[in-house]
Amino acid sequence: MAAEKLRDLSQPIDVALLDATVAAFYGTGSKEERTAADQVLRDLQNNPDMWLQVVHILQNTKNLNTKFFALQVLEGVIKYRWNALPAEQRDGMKNYISEVIVQLSSNEGSFRLERLYVNKLNIILVQILKHEWPARWRSFIPDLVAAAKTSETICENCMAILKLLSEEVFDFSRGEMTQQKIKELKQSLNSEFQLIHELCLYVLSASQRTELIRATLSTLHAFLSWIPLGYIFESPLLETLLKFFPVPSYRNLTLQCLTEVAALNFGDFYNGQYVNMYNVFMVQLQTILPPATNIPEAYAHGSSEEQAFIQNLALFFTSFCKFHIRVLESTQENINALLMGLEYLINISYVDDTEVFKVCLDYWNSLVFELFDAHHNLDNPAAAANMMGLPIPLIPAVVDGIGAQLMQRRQLYAVPMSKLRMLMICRMAKPEEVLIVEDENGNIVRETMKDNDVLVQYKIMRETLIYLSHLDHEDTEKQMLKKLSKQLSGEDWTWNNLNTLCWAIGSISGSMMEEQENRFLVMVIRDLLNLCEMTKGKDNKAVIASNIMYVVGQYPRFLRAHWKFLKTVVNKLFEFMHETHPGVQDMACDTFLKIVQKCKRKFVIVQVGENEPFVSELLTGLATTVADLEPHQIHIFYESVGHMIQAEPDTQKREEYLQRLMALPNQKWAEILAQAHQSVDFLKDQDVIRTVLNILQTNTSVASSLGTFFLSQITVIFLDMLNVYKMYSELISSSIAQGGPFASKTSYVKLLRSVKRETLKLIETFLDKAEDQPQIGKQFVPPMMDPVLGDYARNLPDARESEVLSLFATIINKYKSAMIDDVPRIFEAIFQCTLEMITKNFEDYPEHRLKFFSLLRAIATHCFPALIRLSSQQLKLVMDSIIWAFRHTERNIAETGLNLLLEMLKNFQASEFCNHFYRTYFLTIEQEIFAVLTDTFHKPGFKLHVLVLQHLFCLADSGLLTEPLWDVATISYPYPNNSMFVREYTIKLLGTSFPNMTASEVTQFVNGLFESRNDLSTFKNHIRDFLVQSKEFSAQDNKDLYAEEAAAQQERERQRMLSIPGLIAPNEIIQDEMVDS
């Protein structure tokens, strides 16, 4: 009854009843009461007339939650319906909110008491401003400033409103407002800033109230990054800030303001002011934080205010140096202040806090890169001069001069750089390859989870250290060897010290000249091997072993040039393969694989002083070497040996090695089959099934590294393997038929399915890695048609393996149009039955979904003529499934669907069925793409949505479609051409979908699409603006709409890194970029 009374909005709402409902929602009553209250509040919130009650509620309630509920209703109206309201209602609401704010903030008591409520009202006011100001509320800033001068509390709140406004316009506007609106608001703020500036200076000079001064500094901080520069440098502002800096209660806020000023970068006009500001700052800093302070220690024991001060100090120094370090290189006095600043920063970099370290590290990385890059470019004087900020026209003498200047500059930074090397070595982050870590109890264990933050940090530190090494190889080597000798002597020995040192040594691989690198490494590896011999204790040995493996894995160039070392290292790895300490065996196998991939040729030739190639020696002792390894480690080992065999050029030897490698698994396989011939039930034993699985996995590992040369081995087991596949498949089906849906979850059925999956994976791996030889396809595909495809079609949905889909996708991608004749058979076996599995909802069978669309894409790309031969019923199924795919919120599936759609559209456009296809599907596709484009769940697909729309609009306007797209039977109006029809249709479609947009806005958007259809970037921006305008994309993360631009930037960065020795780690270099000699 009460609920009905509340829902009736024809008279003023009963505020007491609303208070009770809100209290019930937040209260501790029964679940039913809360649910009922929730339902009532939702209904009220969704009622379009509810906002008219807001003023009445705010005037009559004392309950803060009720006030917030009313303001939430109001906020929704302001965001989505404000411009559609009559002018007097808008003005009434605007004036009411302003009055309440003034009233509450004019008196100290109410202002402090109602702080949360006032803050929310401020946010509402700023939301209104985004619509009203400047056009319909010209006097806003003058009114605000005038009000601020009437009382100190009003002034404090005005500062809060200005800060909010600045953040809304400058920080959070991308994707929230159209580009035009942002520009307009920025101009208004700029032009009216003088009043705000005067107000801030007046407060800072006249007020004694701490809260007001803090609020003013906080507002200034928000404004400093964009206001016209004269307000900063040609007014007393900087002096005032520097005056407040030593005062403890304002120290942090002032430092934040100074950091904003330091981060401005706009040419040399105000250099003098910058030098002055820095010098005054440094004098004051030395009294606050004397240079001799142990900053990491002080930080560890400091209050949160003091810790924030150190963080802000790091931000100030990094910002200032990033943009203005050159200004300080002019006189000796300035240079002293500069070096002292860098000294502070190095000390702050030792603080044990990830965020502080990240700030420092980013700056060190850019400084070191700048010093290195100027040198790196010396061959290109213009670039070097540019780096130095010098004029360009150069004559030889000037070039020498630049060289001298660069050397001088390098000299200037030599001491801080040397300290920086030490910092990098002491704090080096853990690389991905290291699997052995210290847990929180101080035990050495195997790492279970990759920590992405650490990996990102490692990448930046590695890059910084490589630049530092290029700047001075001698110093880098000296510091590393000195630290290593302290490990040996025991004065500096801890796990952490050895780890960071070895990670640093491993990370500079490739940055030294080969001679120097060889000399350096011989010493390092010798010392580490000695350390391993000398040190007692399992944990200690595990740490040293992990470091030896990491270092040797990073230097393939050295190992390739020194066979003796390579052999010693590999034998040491074999030793570690018997070491059962957690993580050691895994790392030994991983390192072995990494070394073999980069040095494989060395193992198949007879080296000086040897009687046979190493691979042969290895195969002789194979059983002993792998005796203590787990199955998954044995697979890595086999894959590594496969790489060696692949490097053997002589066919006969290669076959012999392969037979010797596979002797153990093949012997086991033969035994199992022999037993099975006696009694088939033997194959049903769980241990036998596990052995079969293990044998198949071993084969897959070798196939992945051997490629085509695996042919002789797979031929041996292929037909038997298919028979086992068929038998296990029937076992699975009968288990599921007897045991119902739960049978598919039993461990027995899961084990049987693992064997089926591994069989498919083995065939797929081999066909994928084998060179493109049609006879291989002819040999292997026909025998699989019934055991694999037929089996898939016959099985129950729960027993179908998704790997069948990916196997046939691989086959079609590999053998392309040669597979056209098999497509109908594949289609018949797979299509209908898989669609039934995946179109019931968006959740079941996730593996089948992605692989199904990948297979469809392979067919559309390579066997398109087979699609044209489908009946129109079947083609409709294909198109429906594509639409189903891109509606998916699972990103991979949606992207595969969109890529597939683009290929279909292009292929059909070029075929003789162009008219028929587009007449059937054009409007459906357009409608579906607009639906996913505007629903906010599919933002990652933005780039592809845009491409599909561009294709459709270009096609409609191209004249390639010679028949009308509209249904002539039902639409009597004769459109002059398809372009006009599509225009009208799109306007109608969007007009009904977005009732909050005016007809002229929609028409303007559609016309814009046609005008910009041939220029992708304009077309894309036009759609971005529309998404903001349609208000579907507010207050969310919109970076996906800009993802493409980010990807292009990454590729440019990789090309730059390739040009600098050592920057891309040896194991990340693609084989053809680094030849194994």
Coordinates of N, CA and C in Angstrom, one line a residue, residues 847-959:
E847 N 35.4 -23.4 -25.9 CA 36.5 -23.8 -26.9 C 36.0 -24.0 -28.3
H848 N 34.8 -24.6 -28.4 CA 34.2 -24.9 -29.7 C 33.9 -23.6 -30.4
R849 N 33.5 -22.6 -29.7 CA 33.1 -21.3 -30.3 C 34.2 -20.7 -31.2
L850 N 35.3 -20.4 -30.5 CA 36.4 -19.7 -31.1 C 36.9 -20.6 -32.3
K851 N 37.1 -21.9 -32.1 CA 37.7 -22.7 -33.1 C 36.7 -22.9 -34.3
F852 N 35.4 -22.9 -34.0 CA 34.5 -23.0 -35.1 C 34.6 -21.8 -36.1
F853 N 34.7 -20.6 -35.4 CA 34.7 -19.4 -36.3 C 36.1 -19.3 -37.0
S854 N 37.1 -19.8 -36.4 CA 38.4 -19.8 -37.0 C 38.4 -20.7 -38.3
L855 N 37.7 -21.9 -38.1 CA 37.6 -22.8 -39.3 C 36.8 -22.1 -40.4
L856 N 35.7 -21.5 -40.0 CA 34.9 -20.8 -41.0 C 35.7 -19.8 -41.7
R857 N 36.5 -19.1 -41.0 CA 37.3 -18.0 -41.6 C 38.3 -18.6 -42.6
A858 N 38.9 -19.7 -42.2 CA 39.9 -20.4 -43.1 C 39.2 -20.8 -44.4
I859 N 37.9 -21.3 -44.3 CA 37.2 -21.7 -45.5 C 36.9 -20.5 -46.3
A860 N 36.4 -19.4 -45.7 CA 36.1 -18.2 -46.4 C 37.3 -17.6 -47.1
T861 N 38.5 -17.7 -46.5 CA 39.7 -17.1 -47.1 C 40.2 -17.9 -48.2
H862 N 40.3 -19.3 -48.0 CA 41.0 -20.1 -49.0 C 40.1 -20.9 -49.9
C863 N 38.9 -21.1 -49.5 CA 38.0 -22.0 -50.3 C 36.7 -21.3 -50.5
F864 N 36.7 -20.0 -50.8 CA 35.5 -19.2 -51.0 C 34.5 -19.9 -52.0
P865 N 35.0 -20.4 -53.2 CA 34.1 -21.0 -54.2 C 33.2 -22.0 -53.6
A866 N 33.7 -22.7 -52.6 CA 32.9 -23.8 -51.9 C 31.7 -23.2 -51.2
L867 N 31.9 -22.0 -50.7 CA 30.8 -21.3 -49.9 C 29.7 -20.9 -50.9
I868 N 30.2 -20.4 -52.1 CA 29.2 -20.0 -53.1 C 28.3 -21.2 -53.5
R869 N 28.8 -22.4 -53.4 CA 28.0 -23.5 -53.9 C 27.0 -24.0 -52.8
L870 N 27.0 -23.4 -51.7 CA 26.1 -23.8 -50.6 C 24.7 -23.4 -51.0
S871 N 23.7 -24.1 -50.5 CA 22.3 -23.7 -50.8 C 22.0 -22.4 -50.0
S872 N 21.0 -21.7 -50.4 CA 20.7 -20.4 -49.7 C 20.4 -20.6 -48.3
Q873 N 19.8 -21.8 -47.9 CA 19.5 -22.1 -46.6 C 20.8 -22.2 -45.7
Q874 N 21.8 -22.9 -46.4 CA 23.1 -23.1 -45.7 C 23.8 -21.8 -45.5
L875 N 23.7 -21.0 -46.6 CA 24.4 -19.7 -46.5 C 23.8 -18.8 -45.4
K876 N 22.5 -18.9 -45.3 CA 21.8 -18.1 -44.2 C 22.4 -18.6 -42.9
L877 N 22.5 -19.9 -42.7 CA 23.1 -20.4 -41.5 C 24.5 -19.8 -41.2
V878 N 25.3 -19.7 -42.3 CA 26.7 -19.2 -42.1 C 26.5 -17.7 -41.7
M879 N 25.7 -16.9 -42.4 CA 25.6 -15.5 -42.0 C 25.1 -15.3 -40.6
D880 N 24.0 -16.1 -40.3 CA 23.5 -16.0 -38.9 C 24.6 -16.3 -37.9
S881 N 25.4 -17.3 -38.2 CA 26.4 -17.7 -37.2 C 27.5 -16.6 -37.1
I882 N 27.8 -15.9 -38.2 CA 28.7 -14.8 -38.1 C 28.2 -13.6 -37.3
I883 N 26.9 -13.3 -37.5 CA 26.3 -12.3 -36.6 C 26.3 -12.7 -35.2
W884 N 26.0 -13.9 -35.0 CA 26.0 -14.5 -33.6 C 27.4 -14.3 -33.0
A885 N 28.4 -14.5 -33.8 CA 29.8 -14.4 -33.3 C 30.1 -13.0 -32.9
F886 N 29.8 -12.0 -33.8 CA 30.3 -10.6 -33.4 C 29.4 -10.0 -32.3
R887 N 28.2 -10.6 -32.0 CA 27.4 -10.2 -30.9 C 28.0 -10.6 -29.6
H888 N 29.0 -11.6 -29.6 CA 29.6 -12.1 -28.5 C 30.3 -11.1 -27.6
T889 N 30.3 -11.2 -26.3 CA 31.0 -10.2 -25.5 C 32.4 -10.8 -25.3
E890 N 32.7 -12.0 -25.6 CA 34.0 -12.6 -25.6 C 34.8 -12.0 -26.7
R891 N 35.9 -11.3 -26.4 CA 36.6 -10.5 -27.4 C 37.1 -11.3 -28.6
N892 N 37.8 -12.4 -28.3 CA 38.4 -13.2 -29.4 C 37.3 -13.6 -30.4
I893 N 36.2 -14.1 -29.9 CA 35.2 -14.6 -30.8 C 34.6 -13.5 -31.6
A894 N 34.3 -12.4 -30.9 CA 33.7 -11.2 -31.7 C 34.7 -10.8 -32.8
E895 N 36.0 -10.7 -32.4 CA 37.0 -10.2 -33.4 C 37.1 -11.2 -34.6
T896 N 37.1 -12.5 -34.3 CA 37.1 -13.5 -35.4 C 35.9 -13.4 -36.3
G897 N 34.7 -13.2 -35.6 CA 33.5 -13.0 -36.4 C 33.5 -11.8 -37.3
L898 N 34.1 -10.7 -36.8 CA 34.1 -9.5 -37.6 C 35.1 -9.6 -38.8
N899 N 36.3 -10.2 -38.5 CA 37.3 -10.4 -39.6 C 36.7 -11.3 -40.6
L900 N 36.0 -12.3 -40.2 CA 35.3 -13.3 -41.1 C 34.3 -12.5 -42.0
L901 N 33.5 -11.7 -41.3 CA 32.5 -10.9 -42.0 C 33.1 -10.0 -43.1
L902 N 34.2 -9.3 -42.7 CA 34.9 -8.5 -43.7 C 35.4 -9.2 -44.9
E903 N 35.9 -10.5 -44.7 CA 36.4 -11.3 -45.8 C 35.2 -11.7 -46.7
M904 N 34.1 -12.1 -46.1 CA 32.9 -12.5 -46.8 C 32.4 -11.3 -47.7
L905 N 32.3 -10.1 -47.0 CA 31.8 -9.0 -47.8 C 32.7 -8.7 -49.0
K906 N 34.0 -8.7 -48.8 CA 34.9 -8.4 -49.9 C 34.8 -9.5 -51.0
N907 N 34.8 -10.8 -50.6 CA 34.7 -11.8 -51.6 C 33.4 -11.8 -52.4
F908 N 32.3 -11.6 -51.7 CA 31.0 -11.5 -52.4 C 30.9 -10.3 -53.3
Q909 N 31.6 -9.2 -52.9 CA 31.5 -8.0 -53.7 C 32.2 -8.3 -55.1
A910 N 33.2 -9.2 -55.0 CA 34.0 -9.5 -56.3 C 33.4 -10.6 -57.0
S911 N 32.3 -11.2 -56.5 CA 31.7 -12.4 -57.2 C 30.5 -12.0 -58.0
E912 N 30.0 -13.0 -58.8 CA 28.8 -12.7 -59.7 C 27.6 -12.7 -58.8
F913 N 27.6 -13.1 -57.6 CA 26.4 -13.1 -56.7 C 26.3 -11.8 -55.9
C914 N 27.1 -10.8 -56.3 CA 27.1 -9.6 -55.5 C 25.8 -9.0 -55.2
N915 N 25.0 -8.8 -56.2 CA 23.6 -8.2 -56.0 C 22.7 -9.0 -55.1
H916 N 22.7 -10.3 -55.4 CA 21.8 -11.2 -54.6 C 22.2 -11.2 -53.1
F917 N 23.5 -11.3 -52.9 CA 24.0 -11.4 -51.5 C 23.7 -10.1 -50.7
Y918 N 24.0 -9.0 -51.3 CA 23.8 -7.7 -50.6 C 22.3 -7.4 -50.4
R919 N 21.5 -7.8 -51.4 CA 20.1 -7.5 -51.3 C 19.5 -8.3 -50.1
T920 N 20.1 -9.5 -49.9 CA 19.6 -10.3 -48.7 C 20.1 -9.8 -47.4
Y921 N 21.4 -9.4 -47.4 CA 22.0 -9.2 -46.1 C 22.5 -7.8 -45.7
F922 N 22.5 -6.8 -46.7 CA 23.0 -5.5 -46.5 C 22.4 -4.8 -45.2
L923 N 21.1 -4.8 -45.2 CA 20.4 -4.0 -44.1 C 20.6 -4.7 -42.8
T924 N 20.5 -6.1 -42.8 CA 20.7 -6.8 -41.6 C 22.0 -6.5 -41.0
I925 N 23.1 -6.6 -41.8 CA 24.5 -6.4 -41.3 C 24.6 -5.0 -40.8
E926 N 24.1 -4.0 -41.5 CA 24.2 -2.6 -41.0 C 23.6 -2.4 -39.7
Q927 N 22.3 -3.0 -39.6 CA 21.6 -2.8 -38.3 C 22.3 -3.5 -37.2
E928 N 22.8 -4.7 -37.4 CA 23.5 -5.5 -36.3 C 24.8 -4.8 -35.9
I929 N 25.6 -4.3 -36.9 CA 26.8 -3.6 -36.6 C 26.6 -2.3 -35.8
F930 N 25.6 -1.6 -36.2 CA 25.2 -0.4 -35.3 C 24.8 -0.8 -33.9
A931 N 24.2 -1.9 -33.8 CA 23.7 -2.4 -32.5 C 24.9 -2.6 -31.6
V932 N 25.9 -3.4 -32.1 CA 27.1 -3.7 -31.2 C 28.0 -2.5 -31.1
L933 N 28.0 -1.6 -32.1 CA 28.9 -0.4 -32.0 C 28.4 0.5 -30.9
T934 N 27.1 0.6 -30.6 CA 26.6 1.6 -29.7 C 26.2 1.0 -28.3
D935 N 26.4 -0.4 -28.1 CA 25.9 -0.9 -26.8 C 26.9 -0.9 -25.7
T936 N 28.1 -0.4 -25.9 CA 29.2 -0.3 -24.9 C 29.8 -1.7 -24.4
F937 N 29.2 -2.8 -24.8 CA 29.8 -4.1 -24.4 C 30.9 -4.5 -25.4
H938 N 30.9 -3.9 -26.6 CA 31.8 -4.4 -27.6 C 32.8 -3.4 -28.0
K939 N 33.3 -2.5 -27.1 CA 34.2 -1.5 -27.5 C 35.5 -2.0 -28.2
P940 N 36.0 -3.2 -27.7 CA 37.3 -3.6 -28.3 C 37.1 -3.9 -29.8
G941 N 35.9 -4.1 -30.3 CA 35.7 -4.4 -31.7 C 35.6 -3.1 -32.6
F942 N 35.8 -1.9 -31.9 CA 35.5 -0.6 -32.6 C 36.1 -0.5 -34.0
K943 N 37.4 -0.8 -34.0 CA 38.2 -0.7 -35.3 C 37.5 -1.5 -36.4
L944 N 37.1 -2.7 -36.1 CA 36.5 -3.6 -37.1 C 35.1 -3.1 -37.4
H945 N 34.3 -2.7 -36.4 CA 33.0 -2.2 -36.7 C 33.1 -1.0 -37.7
V946 N 34.1 -0.2 -37.5 CA 34.2 1.0 -38.4 C 34.5 0.5 -39.8
L947 N 35.4 -0.5 -40.0 CA 35.8 -1.0 -41.3 C 34.6 -1.6 -42.0
V948 N 33.7 -2.3 -41.3 CA 32.5 -2.9 -41.9 C 31.6 -1.8 -42.4
L949 N 31.4 -0.8 -41.5 CA 30.5 0.3 -42.0 C 31.1 1.0 -43.2
Q950 N 32.4 1.2 -43.1 CA 33.0 1.9 -44.2 C 32.8 1.2 -45.5
H951 N 33.0 -0.2 -45.4 CA 32.8 -1.0 -46.6 C 31.4 -0.9 -47.1
L952 N 30.4 -0.9 -46.2 CA 29.0 -0.9 -46.7 C 28.6 0.5 -47.3
F953 N 29.1 1.6 -46.7 CA 28.8 2.9 -47.2 C 29.5 3.2 -48.6
C954 N 30.7 2.7 -48.7 CA 31.4 2.8 -50.0 C 30.7 2.1 -51.1
L955 N 30.2 0.9 -50.7 CA 29.6 0.0 -51.7 C 28.3 0.6 -52.1
A956 N 27.5 1.1 -51.1 CA 26.2 1.7 -51.5 C 26.3 2.9 -52.5
D957 N 27.5 3.5 -52.4 CA 27.7 4.7 -53.2 C 28.5 4.5 -54.4
S958 N 28.9 3.2 -54.7 CA 29.9 2.9 -55.7 C 29.3 2.6 -57.1
G959 N 28.0 2.3 -57.1 CA 27.4 1.9 -58.4 C 27.6 0.4 -58.7

